[in-house]
mmCIF file of C-alpha atoms and ligand atoms in Angstrom:
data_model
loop_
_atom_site.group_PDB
_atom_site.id
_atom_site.type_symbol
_atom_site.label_atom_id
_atom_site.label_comp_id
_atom_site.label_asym_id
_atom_site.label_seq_id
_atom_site.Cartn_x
_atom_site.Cartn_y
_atom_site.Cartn_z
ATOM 1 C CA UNK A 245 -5.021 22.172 18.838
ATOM 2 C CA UNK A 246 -4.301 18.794 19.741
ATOM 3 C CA UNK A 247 -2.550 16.802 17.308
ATOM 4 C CA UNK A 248 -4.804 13.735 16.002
ATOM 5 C CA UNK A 249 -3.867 10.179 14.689
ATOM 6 C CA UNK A 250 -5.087 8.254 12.249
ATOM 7 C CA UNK A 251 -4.329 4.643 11.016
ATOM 8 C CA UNK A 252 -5.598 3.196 7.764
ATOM 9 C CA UNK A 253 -5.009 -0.643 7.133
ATOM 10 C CA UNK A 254 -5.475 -1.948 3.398
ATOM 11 C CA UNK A 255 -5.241 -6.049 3.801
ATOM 12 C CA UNK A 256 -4.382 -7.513 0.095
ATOM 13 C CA UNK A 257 -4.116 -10.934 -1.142
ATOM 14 C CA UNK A 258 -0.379 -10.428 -0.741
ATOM 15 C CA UNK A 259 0.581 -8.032 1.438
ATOM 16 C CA UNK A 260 -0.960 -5.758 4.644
ATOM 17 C CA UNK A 261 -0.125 -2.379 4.162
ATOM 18 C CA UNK A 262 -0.312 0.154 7.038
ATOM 19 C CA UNK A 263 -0.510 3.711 7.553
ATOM 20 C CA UNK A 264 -0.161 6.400 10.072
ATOM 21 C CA UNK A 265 -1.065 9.815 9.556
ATOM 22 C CA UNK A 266 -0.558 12.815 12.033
ATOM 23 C CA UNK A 267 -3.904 15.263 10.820
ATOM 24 C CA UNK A 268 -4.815 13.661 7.781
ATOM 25 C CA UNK A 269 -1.868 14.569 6.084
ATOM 26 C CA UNK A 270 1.669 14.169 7.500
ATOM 27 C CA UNK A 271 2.809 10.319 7.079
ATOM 28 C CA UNK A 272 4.388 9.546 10.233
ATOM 29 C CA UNK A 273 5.239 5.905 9.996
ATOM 30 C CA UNK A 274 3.971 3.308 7.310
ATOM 31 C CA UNK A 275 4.496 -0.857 7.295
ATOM 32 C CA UNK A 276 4.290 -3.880 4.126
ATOM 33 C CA UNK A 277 4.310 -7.033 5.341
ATOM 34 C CA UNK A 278 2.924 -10.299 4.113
ATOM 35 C CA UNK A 279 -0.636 -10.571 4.390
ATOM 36 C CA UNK A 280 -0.252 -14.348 6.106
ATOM 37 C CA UNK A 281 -3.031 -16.218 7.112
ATOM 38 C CA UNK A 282 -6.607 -14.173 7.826
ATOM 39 C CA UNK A 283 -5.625 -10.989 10.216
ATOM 40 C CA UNK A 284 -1.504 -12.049 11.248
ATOM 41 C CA UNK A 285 0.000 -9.656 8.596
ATOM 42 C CA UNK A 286 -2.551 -6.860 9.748
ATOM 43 C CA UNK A 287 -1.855 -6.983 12.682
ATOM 44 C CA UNK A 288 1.804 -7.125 12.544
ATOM 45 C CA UNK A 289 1.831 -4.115 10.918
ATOM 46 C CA UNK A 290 -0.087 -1.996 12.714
ATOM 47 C CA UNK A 291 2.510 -3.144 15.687
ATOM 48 C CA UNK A 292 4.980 -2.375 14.052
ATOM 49 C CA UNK A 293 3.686 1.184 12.601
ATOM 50 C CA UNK A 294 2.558 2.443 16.043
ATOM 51 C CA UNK A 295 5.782 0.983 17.569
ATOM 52 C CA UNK A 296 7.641 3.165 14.857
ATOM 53 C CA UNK A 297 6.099 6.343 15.692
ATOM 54 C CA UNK A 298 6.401 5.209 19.555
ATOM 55 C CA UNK A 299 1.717 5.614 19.680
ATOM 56 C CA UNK A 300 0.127 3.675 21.964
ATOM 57 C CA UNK A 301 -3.176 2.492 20.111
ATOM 58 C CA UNK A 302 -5.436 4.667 22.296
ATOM 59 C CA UNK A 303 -3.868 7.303 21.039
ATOM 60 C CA UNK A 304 -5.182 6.359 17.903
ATOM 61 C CA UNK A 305 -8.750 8.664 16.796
ATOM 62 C CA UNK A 306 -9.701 6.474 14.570
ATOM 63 C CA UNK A 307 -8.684 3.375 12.809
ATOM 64 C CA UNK A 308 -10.429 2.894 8.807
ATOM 65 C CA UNK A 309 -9.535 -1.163 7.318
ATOM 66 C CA UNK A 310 -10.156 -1.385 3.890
ATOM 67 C CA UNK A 311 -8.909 -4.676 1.531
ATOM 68 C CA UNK A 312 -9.965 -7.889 0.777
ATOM 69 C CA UNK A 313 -9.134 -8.576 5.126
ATOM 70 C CA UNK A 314 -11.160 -5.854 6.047
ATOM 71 C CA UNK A 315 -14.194 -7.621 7.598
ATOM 72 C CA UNK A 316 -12.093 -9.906 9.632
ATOM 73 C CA UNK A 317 -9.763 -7.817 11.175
ATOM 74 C CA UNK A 318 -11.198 -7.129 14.870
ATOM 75 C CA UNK A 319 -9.314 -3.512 15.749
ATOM 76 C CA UNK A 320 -10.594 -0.983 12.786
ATOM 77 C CA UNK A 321 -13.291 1.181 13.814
ATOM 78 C CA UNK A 322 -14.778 1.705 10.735
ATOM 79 C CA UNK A 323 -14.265 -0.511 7.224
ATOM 80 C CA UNK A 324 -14.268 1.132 3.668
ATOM 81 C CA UNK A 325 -14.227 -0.673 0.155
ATOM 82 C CA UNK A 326 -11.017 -0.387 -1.643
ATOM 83 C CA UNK A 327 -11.993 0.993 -4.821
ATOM 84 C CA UNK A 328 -13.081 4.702 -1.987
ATOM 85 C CA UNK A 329 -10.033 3.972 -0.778
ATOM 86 C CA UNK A 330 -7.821 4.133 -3.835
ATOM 87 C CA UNK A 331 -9.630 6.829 -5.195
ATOM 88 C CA UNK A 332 -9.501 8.671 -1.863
ATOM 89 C CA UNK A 333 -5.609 8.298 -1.473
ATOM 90 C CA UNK A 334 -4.804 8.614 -5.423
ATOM 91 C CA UNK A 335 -6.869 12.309 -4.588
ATOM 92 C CA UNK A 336 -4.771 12.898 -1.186
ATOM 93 C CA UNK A 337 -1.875 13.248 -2.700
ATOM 94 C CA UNK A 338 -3.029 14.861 -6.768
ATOM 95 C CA UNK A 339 -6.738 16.477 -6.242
ATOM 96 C CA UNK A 340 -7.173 16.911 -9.800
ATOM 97 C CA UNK A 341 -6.608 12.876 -10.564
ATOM 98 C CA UNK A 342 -9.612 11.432 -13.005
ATOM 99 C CA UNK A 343 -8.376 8.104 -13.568
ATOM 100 C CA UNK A 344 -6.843 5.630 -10.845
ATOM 101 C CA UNK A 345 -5.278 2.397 -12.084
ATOM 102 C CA UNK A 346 -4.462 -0.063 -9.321
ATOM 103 C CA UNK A 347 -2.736 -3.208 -10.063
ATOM 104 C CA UNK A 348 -2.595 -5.373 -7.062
ATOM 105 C CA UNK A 349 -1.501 -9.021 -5.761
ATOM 106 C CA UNK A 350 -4.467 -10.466 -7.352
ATOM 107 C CA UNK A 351 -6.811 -8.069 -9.338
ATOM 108 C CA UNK A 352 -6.723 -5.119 -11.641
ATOM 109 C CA UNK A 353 -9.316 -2.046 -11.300
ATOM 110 C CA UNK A 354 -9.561 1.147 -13.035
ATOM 111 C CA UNK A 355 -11.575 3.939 -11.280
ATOM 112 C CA UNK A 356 -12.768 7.363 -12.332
ATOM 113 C CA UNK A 357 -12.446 9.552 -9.263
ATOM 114 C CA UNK A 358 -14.857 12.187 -8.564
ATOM 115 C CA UNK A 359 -15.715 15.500 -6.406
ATOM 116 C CA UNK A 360 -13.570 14.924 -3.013
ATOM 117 C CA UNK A 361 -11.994 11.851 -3.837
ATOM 118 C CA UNK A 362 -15.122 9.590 -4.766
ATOM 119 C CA UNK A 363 -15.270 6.581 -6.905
ATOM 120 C CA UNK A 364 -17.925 7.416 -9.788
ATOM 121 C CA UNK A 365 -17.461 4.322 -11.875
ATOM 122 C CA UNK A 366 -14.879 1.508 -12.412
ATOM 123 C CA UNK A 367 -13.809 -1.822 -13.853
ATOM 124 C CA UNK A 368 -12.159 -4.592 -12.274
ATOM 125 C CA UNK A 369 -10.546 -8.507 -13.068
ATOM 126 C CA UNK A 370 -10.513 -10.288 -10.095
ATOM 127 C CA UNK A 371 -10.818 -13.771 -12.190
ATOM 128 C CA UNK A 372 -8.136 -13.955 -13.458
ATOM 129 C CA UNK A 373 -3.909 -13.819 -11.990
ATOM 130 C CA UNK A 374 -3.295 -12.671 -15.834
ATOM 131 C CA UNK A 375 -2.654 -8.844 -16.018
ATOM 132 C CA UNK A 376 -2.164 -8.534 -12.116
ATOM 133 C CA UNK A 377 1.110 -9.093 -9.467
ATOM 134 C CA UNK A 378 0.404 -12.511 -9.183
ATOM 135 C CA UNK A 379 1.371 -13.210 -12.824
ATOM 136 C CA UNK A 380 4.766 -11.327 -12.220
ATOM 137 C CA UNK A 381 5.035 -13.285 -9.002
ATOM 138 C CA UNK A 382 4.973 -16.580 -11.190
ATOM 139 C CA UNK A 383 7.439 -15.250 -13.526
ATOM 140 C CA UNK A 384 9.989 -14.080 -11.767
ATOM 141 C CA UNK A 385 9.802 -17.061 -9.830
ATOM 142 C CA UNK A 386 11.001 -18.986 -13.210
ATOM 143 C CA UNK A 387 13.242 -16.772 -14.027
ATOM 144 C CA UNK A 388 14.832 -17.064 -10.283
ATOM 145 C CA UNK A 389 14.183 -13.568 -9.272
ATOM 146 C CA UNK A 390 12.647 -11.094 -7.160
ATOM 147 C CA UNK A 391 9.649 -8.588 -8.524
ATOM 148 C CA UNK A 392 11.743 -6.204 -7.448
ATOM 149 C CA UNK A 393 14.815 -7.235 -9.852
ATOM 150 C CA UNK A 394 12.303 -7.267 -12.733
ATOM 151 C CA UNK A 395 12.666 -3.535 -14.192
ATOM 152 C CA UNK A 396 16.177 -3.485 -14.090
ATOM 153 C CA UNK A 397 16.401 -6.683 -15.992
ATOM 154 C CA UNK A 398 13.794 -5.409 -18.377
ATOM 155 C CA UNK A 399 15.517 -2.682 -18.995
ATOM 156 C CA UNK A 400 18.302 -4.001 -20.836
ATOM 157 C CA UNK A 401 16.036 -5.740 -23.662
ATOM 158 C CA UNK A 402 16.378 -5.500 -27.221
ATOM 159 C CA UNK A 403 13.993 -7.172 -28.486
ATOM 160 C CA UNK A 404 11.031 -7.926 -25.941
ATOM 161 C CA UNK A 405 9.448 -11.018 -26.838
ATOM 162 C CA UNK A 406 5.579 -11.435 -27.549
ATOM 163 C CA UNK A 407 3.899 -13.410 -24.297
ATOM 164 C CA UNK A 408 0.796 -14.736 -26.637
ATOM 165 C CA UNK A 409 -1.087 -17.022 -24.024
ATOM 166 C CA UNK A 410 -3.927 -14.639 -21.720
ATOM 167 C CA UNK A 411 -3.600 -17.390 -19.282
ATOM 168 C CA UNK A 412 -1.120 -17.257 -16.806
ATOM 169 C CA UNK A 413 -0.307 -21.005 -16.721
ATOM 170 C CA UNK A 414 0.140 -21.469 -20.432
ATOM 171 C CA UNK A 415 1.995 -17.800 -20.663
ATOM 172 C CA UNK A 416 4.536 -19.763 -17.826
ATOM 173 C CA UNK A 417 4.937 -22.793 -20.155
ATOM 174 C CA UNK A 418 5.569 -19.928 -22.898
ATOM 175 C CA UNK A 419 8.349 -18.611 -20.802
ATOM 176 C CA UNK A 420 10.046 -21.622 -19.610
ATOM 177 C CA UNK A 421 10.220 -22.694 -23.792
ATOM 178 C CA UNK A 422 11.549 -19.158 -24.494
ATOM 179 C CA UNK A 423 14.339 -20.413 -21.479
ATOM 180 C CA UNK A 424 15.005 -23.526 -23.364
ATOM 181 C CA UNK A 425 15.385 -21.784 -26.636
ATOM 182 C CA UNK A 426 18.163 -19.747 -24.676
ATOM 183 C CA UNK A 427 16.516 -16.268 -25.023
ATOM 184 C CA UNK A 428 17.894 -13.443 -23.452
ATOM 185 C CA UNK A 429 16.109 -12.701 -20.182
ATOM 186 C CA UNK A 430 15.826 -9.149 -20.802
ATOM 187 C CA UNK A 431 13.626 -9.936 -23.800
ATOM 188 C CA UNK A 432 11.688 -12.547 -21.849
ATOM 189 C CA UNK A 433 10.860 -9.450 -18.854
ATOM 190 C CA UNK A 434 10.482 -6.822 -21.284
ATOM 191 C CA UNK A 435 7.982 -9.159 -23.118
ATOM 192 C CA UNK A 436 6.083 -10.121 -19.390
ATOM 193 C CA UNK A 437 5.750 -6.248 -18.713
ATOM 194 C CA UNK A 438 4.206 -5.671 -21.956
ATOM 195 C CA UNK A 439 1.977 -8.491 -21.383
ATOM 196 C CA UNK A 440 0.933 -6.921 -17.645
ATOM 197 C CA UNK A 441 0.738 -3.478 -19.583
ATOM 198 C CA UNK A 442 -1.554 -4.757 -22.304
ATOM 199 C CA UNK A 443 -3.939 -6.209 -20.167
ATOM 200 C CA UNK A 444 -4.303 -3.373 -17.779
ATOM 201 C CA UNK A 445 -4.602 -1.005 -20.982
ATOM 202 C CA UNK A 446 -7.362 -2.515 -22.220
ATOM 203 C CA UNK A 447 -9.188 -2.982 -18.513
ATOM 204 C CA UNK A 448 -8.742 1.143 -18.190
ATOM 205 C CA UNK A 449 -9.828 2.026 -22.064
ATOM 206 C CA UNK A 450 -13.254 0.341 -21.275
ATOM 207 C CA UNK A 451 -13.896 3.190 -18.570
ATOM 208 C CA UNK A 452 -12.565 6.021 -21.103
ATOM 209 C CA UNK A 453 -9.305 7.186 -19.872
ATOM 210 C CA UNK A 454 -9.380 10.671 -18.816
ATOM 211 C CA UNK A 455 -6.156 12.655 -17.844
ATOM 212 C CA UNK A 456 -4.267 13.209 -15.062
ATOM 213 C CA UNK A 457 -3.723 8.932 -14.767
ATOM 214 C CA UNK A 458 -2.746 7.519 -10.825
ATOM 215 C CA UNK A 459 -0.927 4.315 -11.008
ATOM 216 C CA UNK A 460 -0.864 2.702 -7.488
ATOM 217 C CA UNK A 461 -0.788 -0.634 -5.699
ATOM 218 C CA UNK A 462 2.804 -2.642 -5.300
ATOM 219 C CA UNK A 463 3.286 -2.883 -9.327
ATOM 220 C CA UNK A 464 3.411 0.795 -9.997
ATOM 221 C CA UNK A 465 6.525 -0.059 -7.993
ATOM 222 C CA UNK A 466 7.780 -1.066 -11.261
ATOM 223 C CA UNK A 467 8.655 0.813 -13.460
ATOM 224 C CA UNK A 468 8.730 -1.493 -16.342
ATOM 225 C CA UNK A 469 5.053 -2.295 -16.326
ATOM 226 C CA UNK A 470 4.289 1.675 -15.537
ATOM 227 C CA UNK A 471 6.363 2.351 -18.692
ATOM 228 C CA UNK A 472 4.550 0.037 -20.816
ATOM 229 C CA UNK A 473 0.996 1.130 -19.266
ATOM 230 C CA UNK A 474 2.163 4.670 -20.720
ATOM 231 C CA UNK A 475 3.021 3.134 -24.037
ATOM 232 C CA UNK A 476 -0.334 0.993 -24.309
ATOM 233 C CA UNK A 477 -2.561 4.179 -23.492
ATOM 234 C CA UNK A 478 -0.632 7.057 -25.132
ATOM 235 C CA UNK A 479 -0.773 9.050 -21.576
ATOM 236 C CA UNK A 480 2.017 10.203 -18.798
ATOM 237 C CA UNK A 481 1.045 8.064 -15.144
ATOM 238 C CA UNK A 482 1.866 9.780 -12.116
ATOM 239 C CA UNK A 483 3.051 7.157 -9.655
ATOM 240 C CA UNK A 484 2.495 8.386 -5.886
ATOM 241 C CA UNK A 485 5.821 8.210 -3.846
ATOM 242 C CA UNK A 486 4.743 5.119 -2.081
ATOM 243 C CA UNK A 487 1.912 3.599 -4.712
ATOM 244 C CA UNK A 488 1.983 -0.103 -2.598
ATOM 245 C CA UNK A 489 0.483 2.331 0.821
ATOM 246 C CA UNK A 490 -2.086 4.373 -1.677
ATOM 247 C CA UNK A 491 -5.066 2.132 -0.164
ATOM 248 C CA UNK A 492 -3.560 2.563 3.143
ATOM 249 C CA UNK A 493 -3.045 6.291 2.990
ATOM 250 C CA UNK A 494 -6.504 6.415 1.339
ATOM 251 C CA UNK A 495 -8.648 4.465 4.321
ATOM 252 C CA UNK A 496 -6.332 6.962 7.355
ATOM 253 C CA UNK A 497 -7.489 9.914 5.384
ATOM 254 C CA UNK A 498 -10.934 8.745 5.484
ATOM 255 C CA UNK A 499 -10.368 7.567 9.347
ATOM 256 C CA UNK A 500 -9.719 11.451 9.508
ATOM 257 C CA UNK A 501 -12.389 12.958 7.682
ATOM 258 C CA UNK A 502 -14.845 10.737 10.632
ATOM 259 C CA UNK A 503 -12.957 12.486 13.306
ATOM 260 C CA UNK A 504 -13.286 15.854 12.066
ATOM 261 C CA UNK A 505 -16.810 15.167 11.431
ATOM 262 C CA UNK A 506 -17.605 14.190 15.261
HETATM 263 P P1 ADP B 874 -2.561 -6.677 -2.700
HETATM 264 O O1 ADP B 874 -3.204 -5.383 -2.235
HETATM 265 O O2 ADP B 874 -3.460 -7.504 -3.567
HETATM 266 O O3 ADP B 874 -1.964 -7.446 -1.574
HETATM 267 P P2 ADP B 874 -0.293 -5.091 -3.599
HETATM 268 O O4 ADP B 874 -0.881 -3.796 -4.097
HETATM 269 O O5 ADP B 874 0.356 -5.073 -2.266
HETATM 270 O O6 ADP B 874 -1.392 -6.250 -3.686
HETATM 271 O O7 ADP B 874 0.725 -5.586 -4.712
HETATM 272 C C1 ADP B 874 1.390 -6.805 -4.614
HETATM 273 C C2 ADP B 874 2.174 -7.017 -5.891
HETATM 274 O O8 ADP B 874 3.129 -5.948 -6.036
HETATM 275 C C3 ADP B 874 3.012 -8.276 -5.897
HETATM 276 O O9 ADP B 874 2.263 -9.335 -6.435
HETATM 277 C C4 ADP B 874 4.210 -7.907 -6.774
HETATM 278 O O10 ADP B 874 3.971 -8.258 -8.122
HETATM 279 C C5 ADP B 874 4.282 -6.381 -6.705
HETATM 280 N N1 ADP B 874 5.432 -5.905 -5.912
HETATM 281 C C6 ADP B 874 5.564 -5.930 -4.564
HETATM 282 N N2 ADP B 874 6.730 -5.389 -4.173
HETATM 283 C C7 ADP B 874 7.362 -4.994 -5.297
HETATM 284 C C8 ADP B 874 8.623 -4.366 -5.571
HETATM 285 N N3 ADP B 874 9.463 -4.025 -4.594
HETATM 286 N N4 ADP B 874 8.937 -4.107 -6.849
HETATM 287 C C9 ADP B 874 8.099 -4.448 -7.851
HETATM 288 N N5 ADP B 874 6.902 -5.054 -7.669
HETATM 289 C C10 ADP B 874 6.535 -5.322 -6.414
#
């Protein structure tokens, strides 16, 4: 049998994530890049996925866009809400997952994941940049560094201060008096994971958290806030091997499951 490609696009606040899969299942190339303005960082990388894997797009079956972009990206053949995506790739890669928690750019959702990968029920804070990648984004920022520097420096705390404020502007004043004061920086991350970790904690405990947990999106990247998510809800997360793509690898598997119905 012939083999058959699928690509699934998830297009965040902050970033465009793209996947190719060879039969639903083998990851053959995979792409982040900022999200830009309306479809540029889609499209980007799907270029530079297919030009990866060397796959001209008509030898694409079927192309699934899921993400906040979804609608206004011209070149997906079929669109699919990100909370069926996340619970669709969170199930791709652990079948027996119950609970998905997906902390993204700019919102937070828990799902309960059904028969085959379906979202039954789920919660979600899109109001507000507390509790979600954004608010690390602002942080770091202060602190001069990357997100991606954050779990290493948070590792080293002794005593992680308390981030009080729920709002992220007043939790950033909080911060930058915690500079002035001369705390150590360790403290100050340790205290901003915590703060990420409480608020996802509670978002997930209003849907009942039932065992085996998912963490995905690009801050299960950290393992910092995954550590503190444990702490919060008492439970081990599994963390997919690339949690940013799980929306991604979520809509190509359900670009493949329309091909094999055909
Ligand atoms: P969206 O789908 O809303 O665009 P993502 O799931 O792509 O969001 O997550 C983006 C967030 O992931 C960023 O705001 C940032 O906090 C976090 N992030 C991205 N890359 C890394 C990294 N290498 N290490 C830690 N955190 C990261």
């Amino acid at each position: 049998m012939e083999d058959v490609y699928t690509l699934g696009l998830d297009i965040g606040a902050a970033a465009a994530k793209c996947v190719l899969l060879k039969n639903g299942a083998e990851l053959i190339a995979s792409a982040v890049v900022p999200s830009g303005v309306r479809s540029s960082g889609a499209k980007k990388a799907a270029a530079a996925v297919l030009e990866s894997a060397k796959i001209s797009r008509d030898m694409v079956a079927c192309v699934t866009a899921t993400g906040y972009g979804r609608n206004i990206y011209g070149d997906a053949d079929l669109t699919l809400s990100e909370l069926s995506c996340h619970a669709l790739g969170a199930y791709s890669e652990l079948e027996s997952v119950k609970t998905v928690i997906d902390i993204g750019g700019q919102d937070v959702k828990a799902i309960r994941v059904g028969k085959n990968g379906t979202p039954e029920n789920f919660v979600m804070n899109d109001k507000c940049a507390a509790g979600t990648g954004r608010f690390l984004e602002v942080m770091a920022r202060i602190l001069e560094l990357e997100v991606s520097e954050l779990e290493k420096v948070g590792e080293k705390a002794k005593n992680p201060v308390m981030i009080s404020s729920t709002c992220t502007v007043f939790a950033e004043s909080e911060v930058i008096s915690r500079l002035a004061a001369d705390t150590d920086i360790s403290d100050i991350v340790a205290g901003i994971h915590n703060s990420v970790a409480v608020k996802a904690a509670g978002l997930a405990r209003m849907l009942k958290v039932e065992e085996p947990v998912v963490m995905t999106g690009g801050v299960a990247k950290n393992g910092g806030v995954v550590k503190a998510v444990e702490r919060e809800l008492g439970v081990k997360i599994h963390i997919p091997p690339f949690p940013q793509l799980n929306g991604a690898y979520g809509a190509a598997v359900h670009a493949w499951r329309n091909v094999k119905k055909r």
